[in-house]
Amino acid sequence: MAVSPRVFPPRKRWPSTGSSISPKFADLNLVKSLLSLSQEISALKPIQCLLIQKSLSTINKSKLLAIVFEELLRNPVSTSFSPSILLCFEEMYIVFQRIKTLMEDCCSGSKMWLLMRIQPLANSFHELTLELSTLLDIFPVNELDLSQDVEELFVLVRKHCFQSKPSVDPRDDSLRRDVLALLHQIKKEIVPHHLKLKQILDNLGLRDQSSCREEIECLQDEIQNQIDEKSKLDIASLIGLLRYAKCVLFGSSTTQLEQDHRRRNSLSEIAVPADFRCPISLELMRDPVVVASGQTYDRESINQWIESGHNTCPKTGQTLAHTNLIPNRALRNLIAMWCRQQRVPFETVGSNEKVSGVKATKAAFEATKMTVYFLVNKLSVSPSMEAANAVTYELRALAKTDSDSRACIAEAGAIPILVRCLGSGVGSEHPNLQVNAVTTILNLSILEANKTRIMETDGALNGVIDVLRFGATWEAKGNAAATIFSLSGVHTYRKRLGRTTRVIKGLMDLAKDGPTNSKRDALVTILNLAGDRETVGRLVEGGVIETVIGVINVLPEEAVTILEAVVKRGGLVAIAEAYNSIKKLGVILREGSDTARESAAASLVTICRKGGLEVVAELAAVPSIERIIWEVMGTGTMRARRKAAVLLRILRRWSAGLDTNDVVDSSVMSVGALTTMLPA
């Protein structure tokens, strides 16, 4: 599936290596390279809307000099050059490379940011023109056998270069001042005049919602390219202004819905490497961080774990010496590279939160508030479901951007209005509206304060649960499950949700019957709810073990992780029901990923130790089980090796007719100590 390159992690633009390194070509090759480079510049289009005269003048000069280089190549007599001519050619090559880099940089970036840098960029064009003028001035043109017409062209270019002035087009400068004035108004909480906004955007070639959206994406990329904090803050303000302008000038549109849907689903069609998945959410990590135990988790998931009152590592059970989270930048870069190779979107924390850690400026924050109140007011008086759907989609997209947007949307009273769009009547006639509404609530729930707002809003939780059970589309059901997952990040809400039979029923049905990506949403939510012991009992009663056994071939990592949590906390009833999973866990031990093998080994240890001799006999009947366990002890994770060692000891004691309940826990006996007791 083709995906716009703009959704991939942006790369910083670096000057071409040729722009600073003198070429080492033979005489003819040097002239050919100059001709090729001048033709490349000549083929460029003038910069749109801004710096038009500067870029057009540069292109025209390149076209005229290309004629000079063509003349030199056509005349074999003049191909033996003096050292002074060669030196001028080499310096020209460097100047042309720098001109090309400057032109490409101006053409490919954000128009709004180009406008803000109009003075230094105009100076750059002037400085390069002066350098070219100096080279043409000292160039010994009389040593070349050029035709009279070509020599006159050379002189003409030299004259034009000499006449260059470091000026900014008055129109460009006026436009820049207008934008700064608008930002100043917004900063003072003055709503910009819509006609003035439209005039500015027209002058920048931003005449519809699509071009505005592309410009916002360009600005987000520009933040990644900046080093100084002030530039990042300035760009953040411009993004806020453009988001507001896009909504008030061009209205709301659903033209991006189908494309966004394809982007969201593209990741579910690809097998994500186990090391790239968060051990808690089992989703692709966006912001991997390392905890005190040395394990890596996605920042959002481990934050929820810690904020829920846990002080242990979820994977190892080790008590955390501190709760500091260290960014795992190496892994993040690997994930970004993998996403590029797989052609799937990689929405970094930088793109979804304050980009690159930039705090919102006063202008950006006020622009966000203006945008939110405009949209919420428009949604409250929408004349039709189609219009409501378009506005809800805009709120959904805005709620995904950063915490300020989420807070503003909730404070503006959007949640009760969105709840009205969750009903089955809406879903049957306008399924996209139901999807957008529940997804907006999901995005809002990311902010901790909004979790309370959602739980306390009349009908909000019931509406989400109804979508989970009776939603019009699988996407709506999956996003309802994800909303419950997010809300369950608060410990008291997790208990409340776990006691709700409709929640458990809806999650079980979704895990059994939904497509793969919806199954994963349901399983991840079930796993989060299983963190509460009382909820585990309700999950067992609801058939969770039967459910995970049914999906273990489709989503093995998710299934065995849930099974491990349930048999650990679910008592004898869970152990008895897990009896039918033993053979499948044996297959996971042999063929699963490192994460899946670790959870499978831990589950089998619990089942065998609590389930009695009959359960151990069932495990012993798995073909080549001892060899499989030995492989895990040799190649698995450290925890998997410990669990596998205990599992092997249980089997040895069973075969010797001894009590398997007396096996020493893996946390106090090393793999080495166990293996010395066993035959080679």
Short mmCIF file of N, CA, C and O in Angstrom, two decimals, residues 516-577:
data_model
loop_
_atom_site.label_atom_id
_atom_site.label_comp_id
_atom_site.label_asym_id
_atom_site.label_seq_id
_atom_site.Cartn_x
_atom_site.Cartn_y
_atom_site.Cartn_z
N THR A 516 -8.33 -9.29 12.85
CA THR A 516 -7.10 -9.39 13.65
C THR A 516 -6.82 -8.12 14.46
O THR A 516 -6.51 -8.19 15.65
N ASN A 517 -6.93 -6.96 13.83
CA ASN A 517 -6.60 -5.73 14.57
C ASN A 517 -7.60 -5.47 15.69
O ASN A 517 -7.23 -4.98 16.77
N SER A 518 -8.89 -5.83 15.49
CA SER A 518 -9.87 -5.67 16.56
C SER A 518 -9.67 -6.70 17.66
O SER A 518 -9.84 -6.39 18.85
N LYS A 519 -9.29 -7.91 17.28
CA LYS A 519 -8.96 -8.92 18.29
C LYS A 519 -7.84 -8.42 19.19
O LYS A 519 -7.88 -8.58 20.43
N ARG A 520 -6.84 -7.81 18.58
CA ARG A 520 -5.70 -7.32 19.36
C ARG A 520 -6.15 -6.22 20.34
O ARG A 520 -5.72 -6.20 21.50
N ASP A 521 -7.01 -5.30 19.87
CA ASP A 521 -7.53 -4.26 20.77
C ASP A 521 -8.22 -4.89 21.97
O ASP A 521 -8.03 -4.45 23.12
N ALA A 522 -9.03 -5.92 21.71
CA ALA A 522 -9.76 -6.57 22.80
C ALA A 522 -8.82 -7.28 23.76
O ALA A 522 -8.95 -7.18 24.98
N LEU A 523 -7.84 -8.01 23.22
CA LEU A 523 -6.93 -8.78 24.07
C LEU A 523 -6.06 -7.87 24.93
O LEU A 523 -5.80 -8.16 26.11
N VAL A 524 -5.59 -6.78 24.36
CA VAL A 524 -4.77 -5.85 25.14
C VAL A 524 -5.58 -5.26 26.29
O VAL A 524 -5.07 -5.10 27.42
N THR A 525 -6.85 -4.96 26.04
CA THR A 525 -7.71 -4.43 27.10
C THR A 525 -7.97 -5.49 28.16
O THR A 525 -7.95 -5.19 29.37
N ILE A 526 -8.21 -6.72 27.74
CA ILE A 526 -8.40 -7.83 28.70
C ILE A 526 -7.17 -7.98 29.57
O ILE A 526 -7.27 -8.16 30.80
N LEU A 527 -6.00 -7.89 28.97
CA LEU A 527 -4.76 -8.02 29.74
C LEU A 527 -4.64 -6.93 30.79
O LEU A 527 -4.23 -7.19 31.93
N ASN A 528 -5.03 -5.71 30.44
CA ASN A 528 -4.96 -4.62 31.40
C ASN A 528 -5.94 -4.84 32.55
O ASN A 528 -5.61 -4.61 33.72
N LEU A 529 -7.14 -5.29 32.24
CA LEU A 529 -8.12 -5.55 33.28
C LEU A 529 -7.68 -6.70 34.19
O LEU A 529 -8.02 -6.73 35.37
N ALA A 530 -6.91 -7.64 33.63
CA ALA A 530 -6.45 -8.80 34.40
C ALA A 530 -5.44 -8.42 35.47
O ALA A 530 -5.03 -9.28 36.27
N GLY A 531 -5.04 -7.16 35.53
CA GLY A 531 -4.14 -6.72 36.59
C GLY A 531 -4.80 -6.68 37.95
O GLY A 531 -4.12 -6.61 38.98
N ASP A 532 -6.15 -6.76 37.96
CA ASP A 532 -6.90 -6.76 39.22
C ASP A 532 -7.38 -8.19 39.51
O ASP A 532 -8.02 -8.83 38.67
N ARG A 533 -7.07 -8.71 40.70
CA ARG A 533 -7.37 -10.11 41.02
C ARG A 533 -8.87 -10.41 40.98
O ARG A 533 -9.29 -11.46 40.49
N GLU A 534 -9.68 -9.48 41.48
CA GLU A 534 -11.13 -9.71 41.47
C GLU A 534 -11.65 -9.79 40.04
O GLU A 534 -12.53 -10.61 39.73
N THR A 535 -11.11 -8.95 39.17
CA THR A 535 -11.54 -8.96 37.77
C THR A 535 -11.16 -10.27 37.09
O THR A 535 -11.89 -10.76 36.22
N VAL A 536 -10.01 -10.85 37.47
CA VAL A 536 -9.58 -12.12 36.86
C VAL A 536 -10.65 -13.18 37.06
O VAL A 536 -10.97 -13.96 36.15
N GLY A 537 -11.23 -13.23 38.25
CA GLY A 537 -12.30 -14.21 38.50
C GLY A 537 -13.46 -14.00 37.56
O GLY A 537 -14.03 -14.98 37.02
N ARG A 538 -13.84 -12.76 37.32
CA ARG A 538 -14.94 -12.48 36.40
C ARG A 538 -14.56 -12.82 34.96
O ARG A 538 -15.39 -13.28 34.18
N LEU A 539 -13.30 -12.59 34.62
CA LEU A 539 -12.83 -12.96 33.28
C LEU A 539 -12.89 -14.46 33.07
O LEU A 539 -13.29 -14.94 32.00
N VAL A 540 -12.49 -15.21 34.09
CA VAL A 540 -12.54 -16.67 33.98
C VAL A 540 -13.99 -17.13 33.82
O VAL A 540 -14.30 -17.98 32.98
N GLU A 541 -14.89 -16.53 34.62
CA GLU A 541 -16.30 -16.87 34.49
C GLU A 541 -16.84 -16.51 33.11
O GLU A 541 -17.72 -17.19 32.58
N GLY A 542 -16.28 -15.44 32.53
CA GLY A 542 -16.73 -15.02 31.20
C GLY A 542 -16.13 -15.80 30.06
O GLY A 542 -16.43 -15.52 28.89
N GLY A 543 -15.25 -16.76 30.37
CA GLY A 543 -14.69 -17.61 29.32
C GLY A 543 -13.41 -17.10 28.70
O GLY A 543 -13.12 -17.39 27.54
N VAL A 544 -12.61 -16.37 29.48
CA VAL A 544 -11.41 -15.78 28.90
C VAL A 544 -10.41 -16.84 28.45
O VAL A 544 -9.75 -16.67 27.41
N ILE A 545 -10.29 -17.93 29.21
CA ILE A 545 -9.30 -18.95 28.83
C ILE A 545 -9.70 -19.62 27.52
O ILE A 545 -8.86 -19.83 26.62
N GLU A 546 -10.96 -19.94 27.40
CA GLU A 546 -11.44 -20.52 26.14
C GLU A 546 -11.22 -19.55 24.97
O GLU A 546 -10.83 -19.95 23.87
N THR A 547 -11.42 -18.27 25.26
CA THR A 547 -11.24 -17.25 24.21
C THR A 547 -9.79 -17.18 23.75
O THR A 547 -9.51 -17.17 22.54
N VAL A 548 -8.86 -17.11 24.71
CA VAL A 548 -7.46 -16.95 24.31
C VAL A 548 -6.93 -18.22 23.65
O VAL A 548 -6.07 -18.15 22.76
N ILE A 549 -7.43 -19.37 24.07
CA ILE A 549 -7.02 -20.62 23.40
C ILE A 549 -7.49 -20.59 21.95
O ILE A 549 -6.80 -21.05 21.04
N GLY A 550 -8.67 -19.99 21.72
CA GLY A 550 -9.20 -19.92 20.36
C GLY A 550 -8.42 -18.99 19.45
O GLY A 550 -8.44 -19.17 18.23
N VAL A 551 -7.74 -17.99 20.02
CA VAL A 551 -7.01 -17.04 19.17
C VAL A 551 -5.50 -17.22 19.28
O VAL A 551 -4.76 -16.42 18.70
N ILE A 552 -5.06 -18.26 19.98
CA ILE A 552 -3.62 -18.39 20.24
C ILE A 552 -2.82 -18.60 18.96
O ILE A 552 -1.65 -18.22 18.89
N ASN A 553 -3.45 -19.16 17.92
CA ASN A 553 -2.74 -19.35 16.66
C ASN A 553 -2.65 -18.07 15.84
O ASN A 553 -1.76 -17.92 15.01
N VAL A 554 -3.57 -17.13 16.11
CA VAL A 554 -3.61 -15.87 15.35
C VAL A 554 -2.74 -14.81 16.02
O VAL A 554 -1.96 -14.12 15.36
N LEU A 555 -2.89 -14.68 17.34
CA LEU A 555 -2.13 -13.68 18.11
C LEU A 555 -1.47 -14.37 19.31
O LEU A 555 -1.91 -14.21 20.46
N PRO A 556 -0.42 -15.14 19.05
CA PRO A 556 0.16 -15.95 20.12
C PRO A 556 0.73 -15.14 21.28
O PRO A 556 0.55 -15.50 22.43
N GLU A 557 1.41 -14.03 21.00
CA GLU A 557 2.01 -13.25 22.09
C GLU A 557 0.95 -12.70 23.03
O GLU A 557 1.07 -12.79 24.26
N GLU A 558 -0.08 -12.10 22.45
CA GLU A 558 -1.15 -11.53 23.26
C GLU A 558 -1.86 -12.62 24.06
O GLU A 558 -2.14 -12.46 25.27
N ALA A 559 -2.15 -13.74 23.40
CA ALA A 559 -2.91 -14.80 24.04
C ALA A 559 -2.16 -15.41 25.23
O ALA A 559 -2.72 -15.59 26.31
N VAL A 560 -0.88 -15.75 25.03
CA VAL A 560 -0.15 -16.41 26.12
C VAL A 560 0.15 -15.44 27.26
O VAL A 560 0.25 -15.85 28.42
N THR A 561 0.29 -14.15 26.95
CA THR A 561 0.51 -13.18 28.02
C THR A 561 -0.73 -13.08 28.91
O THR A 561 -0.62 -13.00 30.14
N ILE A 562 -1.90 -13.07 28.30
CA ILE A 562 -3.14 -13.07 29.08
C ILE A 562 -3.26 -14.36 29.89
O ILE A 562 -3.62 -14.33 31.08
N LEU A 563 -2.94 -15.48 29.27
CA LEU A 563 -3.04 -16.76 29.95
C LEU A 563 -2.13 -16.79 31.18
O LEU A 563 -2.52 -17.29 32.25
N GLU A 564 -0.93 -16.24 31.04
CA GLU A 564 -0.01 -16.20 32.17
C GLU A 564 -0.61 -15.41 33.32
O GLU A 564 -0.56 -15.83 34.49
N ALA A 565 -1.20 -14.24 33.02
CA ALA A 565 -1.78 -13.40 34.06
C ALA A 565 -2.98 -14.07 34.72
O ALA A 565 -3.16 -14.01 35.94
N VAL A 566 -3.80 -14.74 33.91
CA VAL A 566 -5.03 -15.34 34.44
C VAL A 566 -4.73 -16.55 35.32
O VAL A 566 -5.29 -16.69 36.41
N VAL A 567 -3.85 -17.45 34.88
CA VAL A 567 -3.57 -18.64 35.70
C VAL A 567 -2.81 -18.26 36.98
O VAL A 567 -2.90 -18.97 37.98
N LYS A 568 -2.10 -17.13 36.94
CA LYS A 568 -1.36 -16.70 38.12
C LYS A 568 -2.31 -16.18 39.20
O LYS A 568 -2.09 -16.39 40.40
N ARG A 569 -3.42 -15.51 38.79
CA ARG A 569 -4.30 -14.85 39.75
C ARG A 569 -5.69 -15.48 39.82
O ARG A 569 -6.48 -15.11 40.67
N GLY A 570 -5.97 -16.43 38.95
CA GLY A 570 -7.35 -16.92 38.83
C GLY A 570 -7.71 -18.11 39.68
O GLY A 570 -8.85 -18.59 39.61
N GLY A 571 -6.77 -18.67 40.44
CA GLY A 571 -7.10 -19.78 41.33
C GLY A 571 -7.29 -21.09 40.60
O GLY A 571 -6.95 -21.26 39.42
N LEU A 572 -7.86 -22.08 41.30
CA LEU A 572 -7.97 -23.44 40.78
C LEU A 572 -8.92 -23.52 39.59
O LEU A 572 -8.73 -24.37 38.71
N VAL A 573 -9.93 -22.68 39.56
CA VAL A 573 -10.86 -22.71 38.41
C VAL A 573 -10.11 -22.37 37.13
O VAL A 573 -10.30 -23.02 36.10
N ALA A 574 -9.24 -21.35 37.19
CA ALA A 574 -8.46 -20.98 36.02
C ALA A 574 -7.50 -22.09 35.63
O ALA A 574 -7.31 -22.39 34.45
N ILE A 575 -6.88 -22.73 36.63
CA ILE A 575 -5.95 -23.82 36.35
C ILE A 575 -6.67 -24.96 35.65
O ILE A 575 -6.18 -25.54 34.67
N ALA A 576 -7.86 -25.30 36.15
CA ALA A 576 -8.62 -26.40 35.56
C ALA A 576 -8.99 -26.11 34.11
O ALA A 576 -8.88 -26.97 33.24
N GLU A 577 -9.41 -24.86 33.84
CA GLU A 577 -9.79 -24.51 32.47
C GLU A 577 -8.57 -24.42 31.56
O GLU A 577 -8.69 -24.60 30.34
#
